[in-house]
Short mmCIF file of C-alpha atoms and ligand atoms in Angstrom, two decimals:
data_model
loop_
_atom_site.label_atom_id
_atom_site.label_comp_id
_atom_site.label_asym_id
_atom_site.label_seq_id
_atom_site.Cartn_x
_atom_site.Cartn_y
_atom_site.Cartn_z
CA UNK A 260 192.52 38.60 95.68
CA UNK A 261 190.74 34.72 95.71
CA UNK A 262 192.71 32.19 94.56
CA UNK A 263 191.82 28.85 93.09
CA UNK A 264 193.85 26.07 92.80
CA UNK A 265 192.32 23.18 90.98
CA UNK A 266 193.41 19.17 91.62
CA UNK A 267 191.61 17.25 88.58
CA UNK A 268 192.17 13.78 90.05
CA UNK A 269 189.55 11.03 91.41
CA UNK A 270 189.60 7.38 92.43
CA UNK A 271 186.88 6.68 90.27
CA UNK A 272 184.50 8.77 88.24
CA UNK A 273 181.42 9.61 89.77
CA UNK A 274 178.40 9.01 87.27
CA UNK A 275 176.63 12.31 87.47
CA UNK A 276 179.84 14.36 87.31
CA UNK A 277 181.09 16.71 84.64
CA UNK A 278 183.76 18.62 86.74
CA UNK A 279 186.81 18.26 84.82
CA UNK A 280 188.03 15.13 87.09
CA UNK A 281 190.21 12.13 85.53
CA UNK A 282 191.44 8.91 87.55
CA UNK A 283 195.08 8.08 86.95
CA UNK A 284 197.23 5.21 88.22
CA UNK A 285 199.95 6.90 89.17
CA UNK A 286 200.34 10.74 89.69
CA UNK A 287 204.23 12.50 89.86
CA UNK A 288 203.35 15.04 92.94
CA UNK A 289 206.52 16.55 92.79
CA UNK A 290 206.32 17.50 89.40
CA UNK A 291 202.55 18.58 89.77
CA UNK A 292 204.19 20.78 92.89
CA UNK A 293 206.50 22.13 90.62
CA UNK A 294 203.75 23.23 87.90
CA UNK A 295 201.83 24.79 90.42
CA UNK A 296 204.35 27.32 91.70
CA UNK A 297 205.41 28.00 88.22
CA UNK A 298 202.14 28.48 87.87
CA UNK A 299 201.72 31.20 90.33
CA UNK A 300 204.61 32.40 89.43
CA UNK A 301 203.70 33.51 86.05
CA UNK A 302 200.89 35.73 88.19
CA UNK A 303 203.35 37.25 90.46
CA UNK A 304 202.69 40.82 89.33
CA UNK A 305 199.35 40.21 90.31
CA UNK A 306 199.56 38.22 93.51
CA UNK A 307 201.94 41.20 94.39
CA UNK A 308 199.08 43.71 94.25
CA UNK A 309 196.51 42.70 96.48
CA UNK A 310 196.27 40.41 99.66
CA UNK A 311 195.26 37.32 99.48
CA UNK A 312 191.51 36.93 101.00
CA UNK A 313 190.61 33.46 100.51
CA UNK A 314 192.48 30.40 99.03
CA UNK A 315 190.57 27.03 97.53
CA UNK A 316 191.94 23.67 96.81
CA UNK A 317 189.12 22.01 94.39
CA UNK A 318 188.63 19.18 92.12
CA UNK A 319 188.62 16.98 91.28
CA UNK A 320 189.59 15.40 94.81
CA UNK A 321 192.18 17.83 96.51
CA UNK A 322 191.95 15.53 99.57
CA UNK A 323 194.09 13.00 97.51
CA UNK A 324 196.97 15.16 97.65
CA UNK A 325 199.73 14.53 99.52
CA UNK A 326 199.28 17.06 102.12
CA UNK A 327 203.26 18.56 101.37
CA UNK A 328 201.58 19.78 97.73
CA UNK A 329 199.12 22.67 99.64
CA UNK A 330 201.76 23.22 102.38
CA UNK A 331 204.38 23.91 99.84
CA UNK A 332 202.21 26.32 98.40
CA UNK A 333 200.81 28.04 100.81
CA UNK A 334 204.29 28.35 102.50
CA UNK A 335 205.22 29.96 99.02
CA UNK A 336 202.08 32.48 99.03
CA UNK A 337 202.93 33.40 102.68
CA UNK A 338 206.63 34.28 102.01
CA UNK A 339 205.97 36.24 98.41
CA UNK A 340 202.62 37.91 99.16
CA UNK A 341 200.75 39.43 101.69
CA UNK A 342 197.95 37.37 103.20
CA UNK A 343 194.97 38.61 105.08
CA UNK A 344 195.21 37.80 109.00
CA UNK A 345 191.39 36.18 108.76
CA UNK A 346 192.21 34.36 105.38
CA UNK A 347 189.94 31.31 104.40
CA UNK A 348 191.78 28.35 103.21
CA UNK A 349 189.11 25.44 102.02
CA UNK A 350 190.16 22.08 101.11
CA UNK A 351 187.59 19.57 99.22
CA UNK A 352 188.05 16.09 100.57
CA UNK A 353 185.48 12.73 100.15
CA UNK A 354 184.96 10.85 103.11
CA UNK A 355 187.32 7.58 102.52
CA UNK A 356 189.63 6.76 105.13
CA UNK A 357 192.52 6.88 103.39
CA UNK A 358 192.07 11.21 102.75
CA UNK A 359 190.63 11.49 106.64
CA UNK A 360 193.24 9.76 108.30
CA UNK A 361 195.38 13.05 106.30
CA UNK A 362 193.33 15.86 108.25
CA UNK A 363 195.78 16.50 111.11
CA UNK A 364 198.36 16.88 108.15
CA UNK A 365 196.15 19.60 105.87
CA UNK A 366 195.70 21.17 109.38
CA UNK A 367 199.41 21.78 109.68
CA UNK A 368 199.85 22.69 106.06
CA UNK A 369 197.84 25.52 106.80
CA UNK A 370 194.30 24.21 105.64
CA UNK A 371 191.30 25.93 107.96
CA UNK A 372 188.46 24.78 106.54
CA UNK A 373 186.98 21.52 104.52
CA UNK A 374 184.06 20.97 102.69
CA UNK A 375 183.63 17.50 101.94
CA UNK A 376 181.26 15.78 99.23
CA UNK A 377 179.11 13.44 101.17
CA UNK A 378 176.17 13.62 98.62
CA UNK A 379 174.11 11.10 100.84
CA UNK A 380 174.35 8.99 103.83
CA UNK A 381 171.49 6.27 102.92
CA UNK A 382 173.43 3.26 100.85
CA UNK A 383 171.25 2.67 98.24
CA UNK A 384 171.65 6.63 96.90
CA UNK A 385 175.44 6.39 97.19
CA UNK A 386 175.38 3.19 95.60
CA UNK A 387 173.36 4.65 92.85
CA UNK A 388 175.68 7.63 92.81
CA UNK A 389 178.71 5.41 92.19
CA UNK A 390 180.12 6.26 95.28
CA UNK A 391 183.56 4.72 96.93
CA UNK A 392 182.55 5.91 100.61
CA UNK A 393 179.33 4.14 102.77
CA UNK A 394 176.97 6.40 105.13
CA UNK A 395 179.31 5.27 108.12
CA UNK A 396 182.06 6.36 106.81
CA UNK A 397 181.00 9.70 105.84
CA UNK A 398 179.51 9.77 109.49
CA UNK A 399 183.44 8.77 110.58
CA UNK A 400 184.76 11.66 108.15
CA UNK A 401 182.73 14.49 109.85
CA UNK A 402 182.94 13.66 113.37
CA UNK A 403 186.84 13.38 112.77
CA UNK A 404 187.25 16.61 110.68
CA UNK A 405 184.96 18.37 113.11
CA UNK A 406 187.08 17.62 115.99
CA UNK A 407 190.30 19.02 113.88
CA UNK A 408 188.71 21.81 112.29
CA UNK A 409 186.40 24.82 113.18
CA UNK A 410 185.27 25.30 110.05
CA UNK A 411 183.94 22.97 107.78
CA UNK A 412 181.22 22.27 105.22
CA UNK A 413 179.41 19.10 103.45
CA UNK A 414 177.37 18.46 100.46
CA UNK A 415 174.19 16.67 100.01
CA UNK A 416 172.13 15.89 96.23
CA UNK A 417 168.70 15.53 96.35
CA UNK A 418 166.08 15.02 93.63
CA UNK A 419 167.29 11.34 92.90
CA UNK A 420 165.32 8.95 91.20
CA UNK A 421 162.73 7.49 93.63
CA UNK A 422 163.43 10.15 95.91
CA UNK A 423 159.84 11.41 96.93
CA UNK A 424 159.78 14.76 99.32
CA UNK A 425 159.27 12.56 102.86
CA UNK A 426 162.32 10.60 101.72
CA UNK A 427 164.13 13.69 100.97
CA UNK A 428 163.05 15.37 104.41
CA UNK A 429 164.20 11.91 106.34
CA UNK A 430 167.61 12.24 104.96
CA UNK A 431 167.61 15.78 105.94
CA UNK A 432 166.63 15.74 109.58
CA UNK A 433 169.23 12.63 109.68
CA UNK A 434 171.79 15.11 108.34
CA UNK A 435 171.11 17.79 110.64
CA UNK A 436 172.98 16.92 113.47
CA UNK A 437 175.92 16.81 111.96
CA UNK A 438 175.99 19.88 110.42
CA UNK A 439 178.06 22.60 112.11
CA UNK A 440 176.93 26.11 110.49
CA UNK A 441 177.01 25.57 106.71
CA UNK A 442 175.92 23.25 104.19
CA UNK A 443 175.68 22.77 100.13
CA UNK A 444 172.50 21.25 99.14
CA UNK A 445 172.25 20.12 95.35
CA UNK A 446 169.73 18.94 93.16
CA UNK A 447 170.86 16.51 91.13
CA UNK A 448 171.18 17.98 87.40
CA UNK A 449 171.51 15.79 84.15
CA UNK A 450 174.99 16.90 82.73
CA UNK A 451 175.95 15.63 79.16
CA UNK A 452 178.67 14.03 78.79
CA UNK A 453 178.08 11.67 81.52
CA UNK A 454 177.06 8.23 82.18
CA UNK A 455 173.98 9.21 83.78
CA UNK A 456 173.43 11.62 80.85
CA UNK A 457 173.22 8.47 78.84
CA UNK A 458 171.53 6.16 80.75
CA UNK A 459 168.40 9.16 81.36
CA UNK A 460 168.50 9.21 77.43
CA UNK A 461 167.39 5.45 77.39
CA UNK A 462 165.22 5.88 80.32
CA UNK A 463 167.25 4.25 82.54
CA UNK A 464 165.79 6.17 85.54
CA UNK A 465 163.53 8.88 85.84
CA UNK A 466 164.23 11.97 88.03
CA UNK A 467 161.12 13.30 90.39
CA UNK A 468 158.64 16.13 88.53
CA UNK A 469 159.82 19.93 88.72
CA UNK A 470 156.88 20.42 91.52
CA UNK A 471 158.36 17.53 93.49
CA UNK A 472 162.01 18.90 93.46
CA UNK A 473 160.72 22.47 94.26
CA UNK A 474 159.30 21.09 97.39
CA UNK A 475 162.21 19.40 97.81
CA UNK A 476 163.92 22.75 97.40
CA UNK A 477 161.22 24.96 100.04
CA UNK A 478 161.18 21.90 102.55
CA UNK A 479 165.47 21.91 103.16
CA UNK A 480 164.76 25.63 103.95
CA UNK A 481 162.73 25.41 106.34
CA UNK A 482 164.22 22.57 107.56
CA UNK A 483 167.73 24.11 107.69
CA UNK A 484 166.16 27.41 109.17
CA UNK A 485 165.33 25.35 112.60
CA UNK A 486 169.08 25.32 112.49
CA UNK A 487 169.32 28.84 112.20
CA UNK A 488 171.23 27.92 109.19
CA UNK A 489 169.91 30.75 106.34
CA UNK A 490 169.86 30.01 102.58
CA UNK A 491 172.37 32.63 101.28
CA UNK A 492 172.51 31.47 98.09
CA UNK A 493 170.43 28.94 95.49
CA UNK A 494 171.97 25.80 96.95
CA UNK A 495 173.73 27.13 100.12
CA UNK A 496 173.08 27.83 103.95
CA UNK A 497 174.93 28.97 106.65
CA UNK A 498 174.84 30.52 109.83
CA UNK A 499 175.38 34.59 110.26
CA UNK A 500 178.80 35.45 109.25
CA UNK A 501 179.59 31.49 108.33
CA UNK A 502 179.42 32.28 104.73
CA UNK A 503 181.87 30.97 102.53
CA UNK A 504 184.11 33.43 101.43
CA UNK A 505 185.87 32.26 98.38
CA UNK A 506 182.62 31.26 97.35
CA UNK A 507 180.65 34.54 97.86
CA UNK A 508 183.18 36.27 95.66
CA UNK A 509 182.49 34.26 92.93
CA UNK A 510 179.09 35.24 93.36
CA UNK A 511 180.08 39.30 94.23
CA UNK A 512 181.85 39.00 91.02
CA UNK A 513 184.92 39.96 92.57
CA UNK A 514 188.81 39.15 90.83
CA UNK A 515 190.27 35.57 91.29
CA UNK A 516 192.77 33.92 89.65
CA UNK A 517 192.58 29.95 89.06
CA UNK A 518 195.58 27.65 88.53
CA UNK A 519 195.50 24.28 87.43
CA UNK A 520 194.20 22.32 84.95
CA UNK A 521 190.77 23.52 83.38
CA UNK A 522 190.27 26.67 85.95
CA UNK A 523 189.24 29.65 84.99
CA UNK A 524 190.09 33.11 86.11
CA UNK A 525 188.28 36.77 86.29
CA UNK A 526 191.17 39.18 85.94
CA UNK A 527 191.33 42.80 85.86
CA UNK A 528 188.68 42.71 83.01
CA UNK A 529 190.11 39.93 81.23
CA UNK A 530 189.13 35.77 80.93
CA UNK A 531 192.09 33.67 81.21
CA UNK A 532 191.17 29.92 80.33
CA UNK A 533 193.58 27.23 81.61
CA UNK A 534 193.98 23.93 79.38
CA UNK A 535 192.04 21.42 80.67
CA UNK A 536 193.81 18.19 79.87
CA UNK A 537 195.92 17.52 82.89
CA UNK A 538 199.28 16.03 81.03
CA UNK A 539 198.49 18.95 78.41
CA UNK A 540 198.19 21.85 81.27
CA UNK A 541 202.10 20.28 82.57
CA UNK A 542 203.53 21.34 79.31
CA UNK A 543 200.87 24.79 78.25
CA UNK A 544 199.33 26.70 80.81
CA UNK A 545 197.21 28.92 79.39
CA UNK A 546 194.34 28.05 76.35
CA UNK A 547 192.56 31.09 75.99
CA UNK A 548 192.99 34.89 77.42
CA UNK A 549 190.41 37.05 76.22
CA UNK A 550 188.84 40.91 77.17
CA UNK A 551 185.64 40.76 78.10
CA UNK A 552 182.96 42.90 76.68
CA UNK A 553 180.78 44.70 78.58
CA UNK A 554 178.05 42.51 77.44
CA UNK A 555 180.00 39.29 78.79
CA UNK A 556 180.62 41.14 82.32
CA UNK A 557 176.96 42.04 82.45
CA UNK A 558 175.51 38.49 81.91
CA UNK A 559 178.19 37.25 84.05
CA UNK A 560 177.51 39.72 86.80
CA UNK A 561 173.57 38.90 87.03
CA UNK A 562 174.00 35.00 86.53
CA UNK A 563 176.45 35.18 89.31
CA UNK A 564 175.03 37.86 91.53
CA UNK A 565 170.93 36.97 91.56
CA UNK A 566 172.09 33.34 92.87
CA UNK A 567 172.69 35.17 96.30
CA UNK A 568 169.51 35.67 98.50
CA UNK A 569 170.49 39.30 99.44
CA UNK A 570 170.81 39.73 95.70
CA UNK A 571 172.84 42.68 94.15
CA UNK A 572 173.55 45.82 95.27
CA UNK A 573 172.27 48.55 92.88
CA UNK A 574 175.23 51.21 94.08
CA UNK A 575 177.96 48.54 93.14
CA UNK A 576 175.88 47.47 90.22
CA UNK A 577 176.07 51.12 88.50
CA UNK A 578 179.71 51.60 89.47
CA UNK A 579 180.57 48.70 87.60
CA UNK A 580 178.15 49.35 84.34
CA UNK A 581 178.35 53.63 84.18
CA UNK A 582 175.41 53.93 86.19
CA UNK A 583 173.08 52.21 83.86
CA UNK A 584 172.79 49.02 85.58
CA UNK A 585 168.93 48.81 85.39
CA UNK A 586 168.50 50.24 82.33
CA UNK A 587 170.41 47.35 80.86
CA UNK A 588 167.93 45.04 81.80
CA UNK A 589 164.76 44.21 79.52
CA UNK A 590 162.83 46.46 80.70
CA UNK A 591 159.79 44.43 79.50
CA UNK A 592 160.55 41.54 81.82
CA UNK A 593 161.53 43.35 84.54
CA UNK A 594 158.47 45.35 84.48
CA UNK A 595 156.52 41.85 84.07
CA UNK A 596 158.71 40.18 87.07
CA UNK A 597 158.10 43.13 89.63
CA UNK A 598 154.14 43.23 89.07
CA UNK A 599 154.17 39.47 89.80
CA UNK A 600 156.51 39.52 92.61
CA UNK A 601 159.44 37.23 91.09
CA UNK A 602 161.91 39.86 92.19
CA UNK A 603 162.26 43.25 94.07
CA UNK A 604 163.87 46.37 94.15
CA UNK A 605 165.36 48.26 96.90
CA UNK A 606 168.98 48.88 97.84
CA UNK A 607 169.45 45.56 96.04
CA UNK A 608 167.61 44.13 93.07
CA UNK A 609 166.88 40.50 93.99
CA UNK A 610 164.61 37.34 93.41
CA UNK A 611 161.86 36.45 95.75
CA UNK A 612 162.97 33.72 97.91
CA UNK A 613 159.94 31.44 96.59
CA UNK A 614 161.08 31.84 93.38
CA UNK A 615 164.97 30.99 93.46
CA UNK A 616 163.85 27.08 92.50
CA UNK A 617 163.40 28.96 89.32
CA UNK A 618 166.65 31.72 89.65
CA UNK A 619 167.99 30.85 86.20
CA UNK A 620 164.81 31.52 83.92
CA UNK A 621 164.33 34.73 85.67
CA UNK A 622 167.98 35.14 85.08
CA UNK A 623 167.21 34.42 81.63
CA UNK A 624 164.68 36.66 81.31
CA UNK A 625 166.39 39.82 82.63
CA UNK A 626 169.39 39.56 79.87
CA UNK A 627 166.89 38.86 77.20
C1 SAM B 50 183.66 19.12 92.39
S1 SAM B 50 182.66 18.21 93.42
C2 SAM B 50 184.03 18.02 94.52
C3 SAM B 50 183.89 17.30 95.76
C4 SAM B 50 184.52 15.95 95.86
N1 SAM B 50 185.30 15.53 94.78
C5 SAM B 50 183.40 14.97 96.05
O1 SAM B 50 182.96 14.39 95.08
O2 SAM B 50 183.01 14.81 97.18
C6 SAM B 50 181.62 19.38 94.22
C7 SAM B 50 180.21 18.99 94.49
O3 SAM B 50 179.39 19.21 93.37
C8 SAM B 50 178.22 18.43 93.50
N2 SAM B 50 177.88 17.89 92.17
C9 SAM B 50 178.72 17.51 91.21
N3 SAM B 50 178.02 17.11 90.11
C10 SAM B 50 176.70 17.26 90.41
C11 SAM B 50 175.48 17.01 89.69
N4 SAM B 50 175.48 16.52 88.45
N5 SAM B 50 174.30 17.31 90.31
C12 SAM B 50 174.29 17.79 91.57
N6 SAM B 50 175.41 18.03 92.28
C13 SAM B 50 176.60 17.76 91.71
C14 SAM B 50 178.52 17.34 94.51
O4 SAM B 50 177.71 17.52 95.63
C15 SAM B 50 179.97 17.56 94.83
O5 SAM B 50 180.26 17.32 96.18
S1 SF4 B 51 181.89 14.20 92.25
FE1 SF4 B 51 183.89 14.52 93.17
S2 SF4 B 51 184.79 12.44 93.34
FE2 SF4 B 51 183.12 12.29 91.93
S3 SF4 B 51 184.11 12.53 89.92
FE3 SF4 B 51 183.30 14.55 90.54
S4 SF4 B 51 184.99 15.54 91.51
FE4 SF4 B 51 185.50 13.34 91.43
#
């Protein structure tokens, strides 16, 4: 079992950001303690069934918590259900120094990893970015949570306006020494709904040409693989064995359950669909539980599983779709995409790494 637990609160909203994220002035924590165990406890017939392999506090900013919210409930989870001996527990945090100075306390609460959004360290990008932290601080943020933790992760965007590819590669080999063995790296993406949705519509800024960002893309590869740090999936590296787990199920399309405010859940077959309003999800829980048909699981199940480098595993694949697993696929396409070398077939049926820039079309393509 992988269990999500979703904080949607900020300090400020980031301009690029559609996660569902809100800034408040002032937040109860006991009472959002209190809706969180209820919370779980309304899955207690399924928490009961299977250990608990990974657990991830995400936002929103998680690191804004007090730190007695995750140690309450992972104290909980440890005295109700079984949890694996090797079990991953992430925590997002920003780099301000108000969340790092709380490390030593997430520690203790039972916290044992951290993956914290640092996006950039150059000022002008994390001015542009609407960020609340400077490069130096960020710098502060990993050298303290690497001396606390083992584990821990950080994310960089790239592909910003202006951004050309020696720019890009500068800020990478900058980042590279403080990276420990795993990384995110994003290219920025236009979402609607945002501010920099908006201000793109009136040509505010203009984002570097798709043959720009995909050298962007190949360059942190090779970069990163100096590092011995190995794309495992579109936008993440690690070292051998560093992967993240919570993530990687997502991406194995394995069960999880979500709690909180907006998250989402893959359950024995079935959707569940929290409400996203935070005030709303106090009072109602759950928007929307629905079966999925097979058509749903298979989308779902290529979308998620032909993001990962090592791709999916044909055996697993027909186990899950009554052995018909390629014959699902349009045939035309995937005829079309093996000739040309977009993807292969072996054990696994995956996309060639140069052409992962472009995972979703192929994606696309094979569900047509
Ligand atoms: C949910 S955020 C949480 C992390 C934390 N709140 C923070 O901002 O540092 C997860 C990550 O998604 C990435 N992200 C969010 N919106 C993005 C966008 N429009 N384009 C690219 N990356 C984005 C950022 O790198 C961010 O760190
Ligand atoms: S990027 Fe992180 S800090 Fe910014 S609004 Fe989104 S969740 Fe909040």
């Amino acid at each position: 079992m992988h269990l999500y637990i979703h904080w949607p609160f900020c300090r400020a909203k980031c301009p690029y950001c559609d996660f569902n994220s809100h800034v408040r002035e002032k937040i109860d924590y006991q009472t959002w303690l209190a809706a969180y165990l209820n919370s779980l406890d309304d899955y207690d017939y399924l928490l009961k069934k299977k250990e608990i392999k990974t657990i991830f506090f995400g936002g929103g900013t998680p690191s804004l918590m007090e730190p007695f919210i995750p140690e309450t409930i992972i104290s909980h989870l440890y005295k109700k259900y079984k949890i694996a001996a090797n079990v991953e527990i992430t925590l997002e945090a920003n780099p301000t120094s108000v969340e790092t100075s709380k490390m030593k306390d997430f520690k203790r609460a039972g916290i044992n990893r951290i993956s914290l959004g640092v996006q950039s360290f150059n000022q002008d990008e994390l001015s542009f970015l609407g960020r609340e932290h400077s490069g130096d601080e960020a710098i502060a943020a990993i050298k303290m949570i690497s001396s606390i933790f083992d584990s821990y992760s950080f994310d960089l965007i790239y592909a910003l306006p202006n951004q050309d590819v020696e720019a890009w590669k500068q800020s990478l080999k900058f980042a590279l020494p403080f990276i420990r063995d795993h990384v995110s790296m994003y290219q920025l993406t236009i979402e609607k709904g945002t501010k920099f949705y908006s201000k793109y519509q009136r040509g505010e800024f203009v984002l570097p040409n798709e043959e720009v960002a995909s050298d962007m893309y190949n360059i942190t590869a090779e970069l990163l693989a100096q590092k011995k740090l190995e794309q495992y999936e579109v936008s993440n590296y690690a070292a051998i064995g560093r992967e993240s787990q919570h993530n990687l199920a997502y991406w194995e399309y394995k069960d999880y359950l979500g709690i909180g405010p907006g998250a989402h859940s893959r359950i024995e077959g079935y959707e569940v669909m929290m409400t996203h309003a935070p005030e709303k999800w106090l009072e109602t829980k759950v928007q929307l539980k629905k079966k999925l048909s097979d058509e749903d699981k298979f989308k779902e199940f290529l979308l998620m599983g032909l993001r990962l480098k090592k791709g999916i595993e044909i055996k697993r694949a027909n186990e899950l779709f009554n052995n018909r697993f390629l014959e699902k696929l349009s045939q035309k396409k995937l005829n079309y995409f093996l000739e040309e070398g977009l993807v292969t077939i072996d054990e696994y049926l995956k996309i060639s790494p140069y052409y992962m820039v472009v995972a979703n079309s192929i994606i696309e393509g094979l569900i047509d």
